[in-house]
Coordinates of C-alpha atoms and ligand atoms in Angstrom, one line a residue:
X1 CA -0.1 0.0 0.0
X2 CA 1.3 3.2 -1.0
X3 CA -0.4 5.1 2.0
X4 CA 2.1 2.8 4.1
X5 CA 5.1 3.6 2.3
X6 CA 4.8 6.4 1.9
X7 CA 4.7 7.3 5.8
X8 CA 7.1 5.0 6.2
X9 CA 10.0 6.0 4.4
X10 CA 9.7 9.9 6.0
X11 CA 9.7 8.5 9.4
X12 CA 12.1 6.6 8.9
X13 CA 15.3 7.7 10.8
X14 CA 12.5 8.3 13.8
X15 CA 11.7 5.1 13.5
X16 CA 15.6 3.9 13.6
X17 CA 15.8 6.2 17.2
X18 CA 13.3 5.3 18.8
X19 CA 14.2 2.0 19.1
X20 CA 18.0 2.8 19.6
X21 CA 16.8 4.7 22.8
X22 CA 15.4 1.2 24.3
X23 CA 18.2 -0.4 23.5
X24 CA 20.1 2.4 25.9
X25 CA 17.8 0.8 28.8
X26 CA 19.8 -1.7 30.6
X27 CA 16.7 -3.6 31.3
X28 CA 18.1 -6.8 32.4
X29 CA 16.2 -8.8 34.5
X30 CA 17.9 -12.2 35.4
X31 CA 19.3 -8.5 37.7
X32 CA 18.7 -7.2 40.8
X33 CA 21.6 -4.4 40.0
X34 CA 19.0 -3.3 37.3
X35 CA 15.6 -3.4 38.5
X36 CA 14.6 0.4 38.4
X37 CA 16.2 -0.1 34.1
X38 CA 13.4 -3.0 34.3
X39 CA 10.7 -0.4 35.3
X40 CA 11.7 2.6 33.7
X41 CA 11.9 1.4 30.1
X42 CA 7.9 -1.3 30.9
X43 CA 6.7 3.1 31.3
X44 CA 9.2 4.0 28.1
X45 CA 6.9 1.2 26.2
X46 CA 4.0 2.7 27.9
X47 CA 4.6 5.6 26.3
X48 CA 5.3 4.8 22.8
X49 CA 2.4 2.5 22.6
X50 CA 0.2 6.2 23.1
X51 CA 1.9 7.3 20.9
X52 CA 2.0 4.4 17.8
X53 CA -2.4 5.8 18.4
X54 CA -3.7 2.1 21.5
X55 CA -6.3 4.7 23.2
X56 CA -5.5 2.6 26.5
X57 CA -2.6 1.5 27.8
X58 CA -1.5 0.1 31.8
X59 CA 1.3 -1.1 33.3
X60 CA 0.0 -3.9 35.2
X61 CA 1.9 -4.5 38.7
X62 CA 3.1 -8.5 39.4
X63 CA 4.8 -10.2 41.4
X64 CA 7.5 -9.2 39.8
X65 CA 7.7 -7.0 36.5
X66 CA 4.6 -5.3 35.4
X67 CA 3.8 -6.0 32.1
X68 CA 2.9 -3.2 29.3
X69 CA -0.9 -3.9 27.7
X70 CA -2.5 -1.5 25.6
X71 CA -4.7 -1.4 23.3
X72 CA -6.8 0.0 19.9
X73 CA -10.6 -1.0 19.9
X74 CA -11.4 0.2 16.5
X75 CA -14.7 -1.2 15.6
X76 CA -15.6 -4.3 18.1
X77 CA -17.1 -6.5 14.9
X78 CA -13.5 -6.6 13.6
X79 CA -11.4 -9.2 14.3
X80 CA -8.4 -8.8 16.7
X81 CA -4.9 -9.7 16.8
X82 CA -3.3 -10.0 20.1
X83 CA 0.8 -9.2 20.3
X84 CA 3.0 -10.4 23.3
X85 CA 6.4 -10.3 23.3
X86 CA 9.0 -8.9 25.8
X87 CA 10.8 -5.6 27.0
X88 CA 13.4 -7.7 29.4
X89 CA 16.7 -8.5 28.3
X90 CA 19.8 -11.6 29.0
X91 CA 22.8 -10.3 31.6
X92 CA 25.3 -8.6 28.8
X93 CA 28.0 -10.6 30.4
X94 CA 30.6 -11.6 28.7
X95 CA 31.5 -7.4 28.8
X96 CA 35.3 -7.5 27.4
X97 CA 33.7 -10.1 24.4
X98 CA 31.5 -6.4 23.7
X99 CA 32.9 -4.3 20.7
X100 CA 30.6 -1.9 22.1
X101 CA 28.8 -1.1 24.8
X102 CA 25.3 -3.5 25.4
X103 CA 23.7 -0.2 26.0
X104 CA 25.3 2.1 23.7
X105 CA 23.7 0.8 20.7
X106 CA 26.4 1.5 17.2
X107 CA 25.2 1.3 13.6
X108 CA 27.5 -1.0 11.9
X109 CA 27.4 -2.7 7.7
X110 CA 23.9 -2.2 8.2
X111 CA 23.6 -3.6 11.6
X112 CA 22.4 -2.4 15.0
X113 CA 24.3 -4.0 18.1
X114 CA 23.0 -4.1 21.0
X115 CA 21.3 -5.8 24.2
X116 CA 18.2 -7.0 23.0
X117 CA 18.5 -5.0 19.2
X118 CA 16.2 -8.7 17.8
X119 CA 14.8 -10.5 21.1
X120 CA 13.0 -9.5 21.6
X121 CA 13.1 -4.7 21.4
X122 CA 13.8 -4.6 18.5
X123 CA 11.1 -6.9 17.5
X124 CA 8.3 -6.1 19.4
X125 CA 8.7 -2.3 18.8
X126 CA 7.7 -3.4 14.5
X127 CA 4.9 -3.8 15.5
X128 CA 4.4 -0.4 17.8
X129 CA 5.7 1.4 14.7
X130 CA 3.7 -0.8 12.4
X131 CA 0.2 0.3 14.8
X132 CA 1.8 3.7 14.6
X133 CA 1.8 3.3 10.1
X134 CA -1.8 1.9 10.7
X135 CA -2.9 4.2 12.8
X136 CA -1.8 7.4 11.1
X137 CA -2.8 6.4 7.3
X138 CA -6.1 5.9 8.6
X139 CA -6.2 2.0 7.5
X140 CA -6.0 -0.4 10.3
X141 CA -8.4 -3.1 9.7
X142 CA -8.0 -5.2 13.7
X143 CA -8.5 -4.5 16.5
X144 CA -5.0 -4.9 18.5
X145 CA -4.3 -5.7 21.6
X146 CA -0.5 -5.6 23.4
X147 CA 1.0 -7.3 26.1
X148 CA 4.8 -6.7 26.5
X149 CA 5.9 -8.7 29.9
X150 CA 9.9 -7.8 31.2
X151 CA 9.9 -11.6 33.2
X152 CA 10.6 -13.2 28.9
X153 CA 14.5 -13.7 30.1
X154 CA 13.9 -15.7 33.0
X155 CA 10.6 -17.7 32.8
X156 CA 7.9 -15.7 33.4
X157 CA 7.2 -17.0 36.5
X158 CA 3.9 -14.0 36.9
X159 CA 2.9 -14.5 32.8
X160 CA -0.1 -17.5 33.3
X161 CA -1.3 -16.2 36.6
X162 CA -2.2 -13.0 34.8
X163 CA -3.6 -14.8 31.6
X164 CA -5.9 -16.5 33.6
X165 CA -7.0 -12.8 35.2
X166 CA -7.6 -11.2 32.7
X167 CA -9.5 -13.4 30.3
X168 CA -11.2 -11.0 29.1
X169 CA -9.7 -8.6 28.8
X170 CA -6.9 -10.8 26.6
X171 CA -10.0 -12.0 24.4
X172 CA -8.5 -12.8 20.8
X173 CA -8.5 -15.0 17.6
X174 CA -5.2 -15.0 17.5
X175 CA -1.9 -15.0 19.5
X176 CA 0.8 -12.6 16.4
X177 CA 4.8 -13.2 18.4
X178 CA 7.5 -11.5 16.2
X179 CA 10.8 -12.9 18.5
X180 CA 11.9 -16.1 16.2
X181 CA 14.1 -16.0 13.3
X182 CA 14.2 -16.5 10.3
X183 CA 16.2 -18.6 8.0
X184 CA 17.3 -15.8 5.3
X185 CA 17.1 -12.8 4.3
X186 CA 16.6 -14.5 1.2
X187 CA 14.6 -17.1 2.2
X188 CA 11.9 -16.3 4.1
X189 CA 10.5 -18.8 6.7
X190 CA 7.8 -19.0 9.6
X191 CA 8.1 -21.2 12.6
X192 CA 5.8 -23.2 13.4
X193 CA 7.0 -25.0 16.4
X194 CA 9.0 -24.0 19.1
X195 CA 10.4 -26.5 22.4
X196 CA 9.5 -26.7 25.8
X197 CA 12.3 -26.3 28.5
X198 CA 12.8 -27.5 32.1
X199 CA 15.6 -26.1 33.9
X200 CA 17.5 -28.2 36.9
X201 CA 20.1 -27.0 38.8
X202 CA 22.5 -29.3 41.2
X203 CA 24.2 -28.5 43.2
X204 CA 27.0 -31.9 45.0
X205 CA 28.5 -31.7 47.9
X206 CA 31.5 -33.3 49.3
X207 CA 33.7 -32.6 53.0
X208 CA 32.3 -29.4 54.8
X209 CA 34.1 -27.3 54.0
X210 CA 37.3 -26.6 50.9
X211 CA 40.3 -28.9 52.1
X212 CA 43.8 -28.3 51.6
X213 CA 44.1 -31.3 48.2
X214 CA 47.4 -32.2 49.8
X215 CA 46.7 -33.0 53.0
X216 CA 42.8 -34.7 52.0
X217 CA 43.5 -35.3 47.8
X218 CA 43.1 -38.8 46.5
X219 CA 41.4 -40.2 50.5
X220 CA 38.4 -37.6 50.3
X221 CA 35.3 -37.6 47.8
X222 CA 36.2 -34.3 45.1
X223 CA 32.6 -32.6 44.0
X224 CA 34.0 -30.7 40.6
X225 CA 34.6 -34.0 39.3
X226 CA 31.8 -36.6 40.7
X227 CA 28.9 -34.4 39.5
X228 CA 31.6 -33.9 36.1
X229 CA 31.4 -37.5 36.4
X230 CA 27.8 -37.9 36.5
X231 CA 27.4 -35.5 34.4
X232 CA 29.5 -36.9 31.4
X233 CA 27.2 -40.4 32.2
X234 CA 23.9 -38.0 31.0
X235 CA 24.4 -38.8 27.5
X236 CA 24.5 -42.3 25.3
X237 CA 27.7 -43.4 23.2
X238 CA 24.9 -41.5 20.3
X239 CA 24.5 -38.7 21.7
X240 CA 21.5 -39.6 23.5
X241 CA 19.8 -38.3 26.6
X242 CA 20.8 -41.4 29.0
X243 CA 17.6 -41.0 30.8
X244 CA 14.9 -44.0 31.4
X245 CA 11.9 -42.7 30.7
X246 CA 13.1 -39.6 29.2
X247 CA 11.8 -40.6 25.0
X248 CA 8.8 -42.3 26.3
X249 CA 6.4 -39.1 25.2
X250 CA 8.7 -37.9 22.4
X251 CA 6.0 -37.0 19.6
X252 CA 8.0 -39.1 16.7
X253 CA 7.6 -37.9 13.0
X254 CA 5.6 -38.9 9.9
X255 CA 8.6 -40.2 7.4
X256 CA 7.9 -37.7 5.3
X257 CA 7.4 -35.0 7.7
X258 CA 11.1 -35.2 8.3
X259 CA 11.9 -35.5 4.8
X260 CA 9.7 -31.8 4.4
X261 CA 11.8 -30.5 7.4
X262 CA 14.8 -31.0 5.4
X263 CA 14.4 -30.0 2.5
X264 CA 14.8 -26.2 4.3
X265 CA 18.3 -24.6 3.0
X266 CA 20.7 -25.2 5.3
X267 CA 23.9 -25.2 4.0
X268 CA 25.7 -27.4 7.0
X269 CA 29.5 -26.1 6.1
X270 CA 28.4 -22.2 6.3
X271 CA 27.6 -24.0 9.2
X272 CA 30.5 -24.6 10.6
X273 CA 31.9 -22.3 9.6
X274 CA 30.0 -19.5 11.2
X275 CA 30.6 -21.0 15.0
X276 CA 34.2 -21.5 14.3
X277 CA 33.7 -25.7 15.1
X278 CA 35.2 -28.7 12.8
X279 CA 32.1 -30.7 13.2
X280 CA 28.8 -30.4 14.3
X281 CA 27.4 -33.0 17.2
X282 CA 24.7 -34.6 17.9
X283 CA 21.3 -37.7 18.7
X284 CA 22.8 -39.9 16.5
X285 CA 19.3 -40.6 13.3
X286 CA 19.2 -37.1 13.0
X287 CA 20.2 -34.2 10.8
X288 CA 21.1 -31.2 12.1
X289 CA 18.5 -29.7 11.3
X290 CA 16.0 -32.5 13.3
X291 CA 18.3 -32.4 15.8
X292 CA 16.9 -29.0 17.3
X293 CA 14.0 -29.0 16.2
X294 CA 12.1 -32.0 16.8
X295 CA 14.3 -33.9 18.9
X296 CA 14.7 -33.2 23.0
X297 CA 17.7 -32.3 23.9
X298 CA 19.7 -31.3 27.1
X299 CA 22.6 -28.8 27.7
X300 CA 25.2 -27.7 30.3
X301 CA 24.8 -24.0 30.8
X302 CA 26.8 -23.3 33.1
X303 CA 29.4 -24.9 35.7
X304 CA 30.4 -23.9 38.6
X305 CA 33.3 -24.8 41.3
X306 CA 36.1 -24.9 43.9
X307 CA 38.6 -22.2 43.1
X308 CA 38.3 -20.3 39.2
X309 CA 40.9 -17.3 40.6
X310 CA 43.9 -15.3 39.1
X311 CA 47.0 -18.4 39.4
X312 CA 45.9 -21.4 40.9
X313 CA 45.3 -21.9 44.9
X314 CA 45.6 -26.0 46.3
X315 CA 42.1 -26.6 47.1
X316 CA 39.6 -29.4 47.0
X317 CA 36.3 -27.7 47.1
X318 CA 33.1 -28.7 49.3
X319 CA 30.4 -28.3 47.2
X320 CA 30.2 -27.7 42.9
X321 CA 27.2 -27.1 40.7
X322 CA 26.3 -27.5 37.5
X323 CA 23.1 -25.1 35.6
X324 CA 20.7 -28.0 33.0
X325 CA 18.7 -27.4 30.9
X326 CA 16.3 -30.2 28.8
X327 CA 14.3 -29.0 25.6
X328 CA 11.3 -30.6 25.2
X329 CA 9.0 -31.2 22.1
X330 CA 5.8 -32.5 21.8
X331 CA 3.8 -34.2 24.6
X332 CA 6.3 -34.4 26.3
X333 CA 5.8 -32.6 29.7
X334 CA 8.0 -30.3 31.5
X335 CA 7.2 -30.9 35.2
X336 CA 7.3 -35.1 34.3
X337 CA 10.5 -34.4 33.0
X338 CA 11.7 -32.7 35.5
X339 CA 11.2 -35.4 38.2
X340 CA 12.7 -38.1 35.6
X341 CA 16.2 -35.7 36.2
X342 CA 15.7 -35.4 39.7
X343 CA 15.2 -39.4 40.2
X344 CA 17.7 -40.7 38.2
X345 CA 20.4 -37.7 39.1
X346 CA 20.0 -38.8 43.2
X347 CA 19.9 -42.6 41.7
X348 CA 23.8 -42.5 40.2
X349 CA 24.6 -40.0 42.5
X350 CA 27.7 -42.3 44.8
X351 CA 27.5 -42.3 48.6
X352 CA 30.5 -40.0 48.9
X353 CA 29.3 -36.8 48.3
X354 CA 25.3 -36.0 48.9
X355 CA 23.6 -34.1 46.5
X356 CA 20.5 -30.7 46.7
X357 CA 18.4 -31.0 43.3
X358 CA 16.0 -27.7 42.0
X359 CA 13.5 -27.2 39.0
X360 CA 13.9 -23.4 38.0
X361 CA 11.9 -22.8 35.4
X362 CA 10.0 -24.3 32.0
X363 CA 7.1 -24.5 29.9
X364 CA 6.1 -26.8 27.4
X365 CA 6.8 -26.8 23.4
X366 CA 3.7 -25.5 21.1
X367 CA 3.9 -26.0 17.3
X368 CA 1.5 -23.9 15.0
X369 CA -1.6 -24.5 12.5
X370 CA -0.3 -24.0 9.2
X371 CA -4.1 -24.3 7.3
X372 CA -5.3 -21.5 10.3
X373 CA -6.8 -18.5 8.6
X374 CA -3.6 -16.4 10.9
X375 CA -0.7 -18.8 9.2
X376 CA -2.6 -18.3 5.9
X377 CA -2.5 -14.2 6.2
X378 CA 1.1 -14.1 7.1
X379 CA 1.9 -15.8 4.8
X380 CA 0.8 -14.1 3.0
X381 CA 2.1 -11.4 3.9
X382 CA 5.4 -12.2 4.3
X383 CA 4.6 -13.2 -0.3
X384 CA 3.8 -9.6 -0.5
X385 CA 7.0 -7.7 1.0
X386 CA 9.9 -10.2 0.4
X387 CA 8.2 -11.4 -3.3
X388 CA 8.9 -15.4 -1.7
X389 CA 6.3 -17.7 0.2
X390 CA 7.3 -18.8 3.6
X391 CA 9.6 -21.9 4.5
X392 CA 7.4 -23.2 6.9
X393 CA 10.2 -24.3 10.0
X394 CA 10.8 -25.2 13.2
X395 CA 12.8 -23.3 16.0
X396 CA 15.0 -24.6 19.4
X397 CA 14.1 -21.8 21.3
X398 CA 11.6 -21.3 23.6
X399 CA 7.9 -18.6 24.6
X400 CA 6.9 -20.4 27.0
X401 CA 3.6 -17.9 27.2
X402 CA 2.4 -20.0 23.7
X403 CA 1.3 -22.9 25.0
X404 CA -0.3 -20.9 28.3
X405 CA -2.2 -18.5 25.3
X406 CA -3.4 -21.4 24.1
X407 CA -4.2 -23.6 27.6
X408 CA -4.9 -21.1 29.1
X409 CA -7.6 -17.9 26.2
X410 CA -7.8 -21.2 23.7
X411 CA -6.4 -19.0 20.5
X412 CA -3.0 -20.0 18.9
X413 CA -0.5 -18.1 17.2
X414 CA 1.9 -17.0 14.5
X415 CA 5.6 -16.6 15.6
X416 CA 6.2 -14.0 12.5
X417 CA 10.0 -13.6 13.7
X418 CA 12.2 -11.6 11.8
X419 CA 15.5 -12.1 13.8
X420 CA 18.0 -14.6 12.2
X421 CA 19.5 -17.2 14.1
X422 CA 23.4 -16.2 13.8
X423 CA 21.8 -12.8 15.4
X424 CA 24.7 -13.4 19.4
X425 CA 20.7 -13.6 20.6
X426 CA 22.0 -13.9 24.9
X427 CA 25.1 -13.6 23.1
X428 CA 28.1 -11.4 23.0
X429 CA 28.0 -8.8 20.3
X430 CA 23.7 -9.2 20.2
X431 CA 22.5 -7.7 16.4
X432 CA 19.4 -6.8 14.4
X433 CA 19.6 -6.3 10.3
X434 CA 17.6 -2.4 9.8
X435 CA 16.8 -4.6 6.1
X436 CA 15.3 -6.6 8.8
X437 CA 14.0 -3.8 11.3
X438 CA 11.6 -2.3 7.8
X439 CA 10.6 -4.8 6.4
X440 CA 9.3 -6.8 9.7
X441 CA 7.0 -2.8 10.1
X442 CA 6.4 -3.5 7.0
X443 CA 4.8 -6.4 6.1
X444 CA 2.9 -6.2 9.6
X445 CA 0.6 -3.6 9.1
X446 CA -1.0 -6.8 5.5
X447 CA -1.1 -9.0 8.6
X448 CA -3.6 -7.0 9.6
X449 CA -5.0 -7.0 6.3
X450 CA -4.7 -10.4 5.0
X451 CA -6.2 -10.8 9.0
X452 CA -9.4 -9.7 8.1
X453 CA -10.0 -10.1 4.5
X454 CA -9.6 -13.4 5.4
X455 CA -11.9 -13.7 8.5
X456 CA -14.7 -12.2 6.6
X457 CA -14.5 -15.1 4.7
Ligands
LIG1 N1 13.2 -15.3 21.8 C1 14.1 -16.5 22.9 C2 13.5 -17.9 22.0 C3 13.8 -18.1 20.6 C4 14.8 -17.2 19.8 C5 12.8 -18.9 20.2 C6 14.7 -18.1 18.8 C7 13.2 -18.9 18.4 C8 13.9 -18.9 18.4 C9 13.5 -16.8 23.8 O1 13.5 -14.9 24.5 C10 14.5 -17.1 24.3 O2 15.3 -16.9 24.8 N2 13.4 -18.0 24.9 C11 14.8 -18.9 26.2 C12 13.8 -19.2 27.6 C13 12.7 -18.5 28.1 C14 12.4 -19.7 29.1 C15 14.0 -18.0 29.6 C16 15.4 -19.7 25.9 O3 15.0 -20.1 24.3 O4 15.8 -20.3 25.8
LIG2 MN1 13.0 -13.3 22.8
LIG3 MN1 15.7 -14.8 24.9

């Protein structure tokens, strides 16, 4: 639509500067030192939604960080789109690996570098600018509701309660989320699935205090070494997860579905080169796309214990710990996996140490239908602005709210992400290409229009 194009072209620079301002707020939800920044970020999001044309915006307090709720209801008979996103970001460390400050966004080679550039400030903000485009050009065709939360990166603990308590207010025909990736700009894609998650912490304790490793080493179990042995045993020789019952409920794909999934463009040599690895790794019998898309996995996210400072200290540590997460696929239950994991860890812990296992957070996998009106509207919107039909893919990440929306509100989601897998999410030098940012802002209004048209039948 020409009016949209013109409006976006005229306001291009402002759209970018507003995002850069948002990226300057270090809204790190995991770090309580940033509590006031997270809070301030919510207020800025509220302000921006109002400026973009939302007619009711509210900062809804929770037991944790607030949820920003906003809406523009133009005509109750129109279909309603609920946009979900998150204004909190991951911690930026290790800081020394950033080429520029994580909260001092810079544009280099057509890319915005900053924590949250892609995950998810850059992506949810596209929806704010899309709303502004439609509102200012008097071309809205759907009602739109926004729910932008501040605790996604720490497990969205208070979101389920909020959704349950606000069922009426959140009523919508579809949830639209931009918090996932595309294959590339040449190969636009739509994610049709997300994995679930069970996140655990394991603490192994040996002696009641740190000991001199010469005086006691060799005679008292070293919890760091024992923990490593336990972790190493969690995968078998085929790189399958070695926890009894782990695969029991896994939904298997038909061979036709697997073939389709593997038809997505994927260059394994490029992949290895980008990551600086000589070989890929994973469950025997599955391709890389299958390993990240449709198979459950187990990862060690962090491991610590003993002396890690400068130089050498001869010590036999009293404790060692690890953070271990499992990605889950449809039909697995995060609660059940937490239980299997805990029981198994207790069973393999030798008598010379004691162990504590704690579940940190979890969520269920989700698949989104490809025959719905909403999916077809997204497909057509992308085809309109990219000139190519998007390829359906299964993503490896998790957005637990997708399963919750379905369970509590009975609404399915569309995952219309414009990021790239190598945007360095959760890593140093997170980026978002300007092209992707503007392409998202261009595409979203078409989703509204097609969703409205197709909903009329
Ligand atoms: N946006 C990501 C999830 C994602 C990234 C999905 C890329 C698909 C492709 C989200 O912010 C995230 O990081 N989720 C966490 C889980 C959450 C419960 C902490 C994740 O996937 O680790
Ligand atoms: Mn995200
Ligand atoms: Mn994230």
